[in-house]
Amino acid sequence: MTLGLGPKPELDVQKVEECLNLQTNDLSLLPIPALEAHLANIRAQTANTSTLLTYLLQTRDALQQDSETYNKLIAELVGEAQKMKTGVGKVRTPLRRGTGS
């Protein structure tokens, strides 16, 4: 299914797990370059996660709009079928009587 949203962003679960497993006690003992590397990784994973979330929300919205459109179309078709079945709304054209010429 193509919704025109582009490719689905990938989430590096292993890197996210690494970020989540950081302990505050361990961080206080790390040198500044290591802390900066962790910070860069956290920011990168936050951005990636945000991009994925945006993509998923846009996908949900597009699918919801499609669903509403299809449901309206189905309701209209059912309504028209019921009208045809009951004869309501049928337009009858009067018989033409020729002049005989």
Short mmCIF file of C-alpha atoms in Angstrom, two decimals:
data_model
loop_
_atom_site.label_atom_id
_atom_site.label_comp_id
_atom_site.label_asym_id
_atom_site.label_seq_id
_atom_site.Cartn_x
_atom_site.Cartn_y
_atom_site.Cartn_z
CA MET A 1 0.00 0.00 0.00
CA THR A 2 1.39 3.38 -1.00
CA LEU A 3 0.23 6.48 0.82
CA GLY A 4 2.76 8.88 -0.66
CA LEU A 5 4.63 9.26 2.62
CA GLY A 6 7.94 7.89 1.40
CA PRO A 7 9.85 5.01 2.92
CA LYS A 8 9.18 4.03 6.51
CA PRO A 9 11.98 5.31 8.76
CA GLU A 10 13.95 2.59 10.51
CA LEU A 11 14.56 2.51 14.23
CA ASP A 12 17.83 1.04 15.52
CA VAL A 13 16.42 -0.84 18.50
CA GLN A 14 19.86 -1.88 19.74
CA LYS A 15 21.03 1.75 19.97
CA VAL A 16 17.80 2.76 21.68
CA GLU A 17 18.30 -0.05 24.21
CA GLU A 18 21.86 1.16 24.83
CA CYS A 19 20.53 4.63 25.59
CA LEU A 20 17.86 3.26 27.90
CA ASN A 21 20.35 1.07 29.77
CA LEU A 22 22.63 3.96 30.76
CA GLN A 23 22.91 4.30 34.52
CA THR A 24 23.35 7.71 36.12
CA ASN A 25 25.97 6.31 38.51
CA ASP A 26 28.08 5.14 35.57
CA LEU A 27 27.79 8.46 33.75
CA SER A 28 29.37 10.44 36.57
CA LEU A 29 32.61 8.47 36.14
CA LEU A 30 32.91 8.86 32.37
CA PRO A 31 35.22 11.38 30.70
CA ILE A 32 33.69 14.34 28.86
CA PRO A 33 34.24 12.92 25.32
CA ALA A 34 32.40 9.72 26.30
CA LEU A 35 29.53 11.74 27.78
CA GLU A 36 29.36 13.83 24.60
CA ALA A 37 29.22 10.65 22.53
CA HIS A 38 26.34 9.35 24.68
CA LEU A 39 24.56 12.69 24.34
CA ALA A 40 24.98 12.65 20.55
CA ASN A 41 23.63 9.09 20.44
CA ILE A 42 20.64 10.01 22.62
CA ARG A 43 19.86 13.02 20.42
CA ALA A 44 20.19 10.95 17.25
CA GLN A 45 17.91 8.21 18.57
CA THR A 46 15.40 10.80 19.78
CA ALA A 47 15.33 12.37 16.30
CA ASN A 48 14.97 8.94 14.63
CA THR A 49 12.17 7.96 17.00
CA SER A 50 10.41 11.27 16.39
CA THR A 51 10.67 10.78 12.62
CA LEU A 52 9.22 7.27 12.90
CA LEU A 53 6.40 8.48 15.15
CA THR A 54 5.55 11.27 12.69
CA TYR A 55 5.49 8.77 9.83
CA LEU A 56 3.24 6.38 11.76
CA LEU A 57 0.84 9.17 12.77
CA GLN A 58 0.62 10.39 9.17
CA THR A 59 0.00 6.82 8.03
CA ARG A 60 -2.76 6.41 10.60
CA ASP A 61 -4.37 9.69 9.54
CA ALA A 62 -4.23 8.76 5.85
CA LEU A 63 -5.72 5.33 6.52
CA GLN A 64 -8.44 6.84 8.70
CA GLN A 65 -9.36 9.30 5.94
CA ASP A 66 -9.44 6.46 3.42
CA SER A 67 -11.65 4.44 5.75
CA GLU A 68 -14.08 7.33 6.18
CA THR A 69 -14.21 7.87 2.43
CA TYR A 70 -14.86 4.18 1.74
CA ASN A 71 -17.50 3.98 4.47
CA LYS A 72 -19.33 7.00 3.00
CA LEU A 73 -19.15 5.47 -0.46
CA ILE A 74 -20.50 2.16 0.80
CA ALA A 75 -23.31 3.95 2.65
CA GLU A 76 -24.25 5.82 -0.53
CA LEU A 77 -24.21 2.62 -2.56
CA VAL A 78 -26.38 0.82 -0.01
CA GLY A 79 -28.76 3.78 0.09
CA GLU A 80 -29.06 3.83 -3.69
CA ALA A 81 -29.58 0.06 -3.78
CA GLN A 82 -32.37 0.37 -1.20
CA LYS A 83 -34.01 3.12 -3.24
CA MET A 84 -33.87 0.96 -6.34
CA LYS A 85 -35.30 -2.01 -4.47
CA THR A 86 -38.20 -0.07 -2.99
CA GLY A 87 -38.81 2.00 -6.08
CA VAL A 88 -38.29 5.30 -4.27
CA GLY A 89 -36.72 7.98 -6.39
CA LYS A 90 -37.35 6.29 -9.71
CA VAL A 91 -37.87 8.80 -12.42
CA ARG A 92 -40.56 7.83 -14.85
CA THR A 93 -40.44 9.36 -18.25
CA PRO A 94 -43.81 10.08 -19.83
CA LEU A 95 -44.68 8.12 -22.92
CA ARG A 96 -44.23 10.11 -26.08
CA ARG A 97 -47.15 10.10 -28.36
CA GLY A 98 -46.22 10.77 -31.87
CA THR A 99 -48.19 12.85 -34.31
CA GLY A 100 -48.02 10.06 -36.80
CA SER A 101 -45.95 11.97 -39.30
#
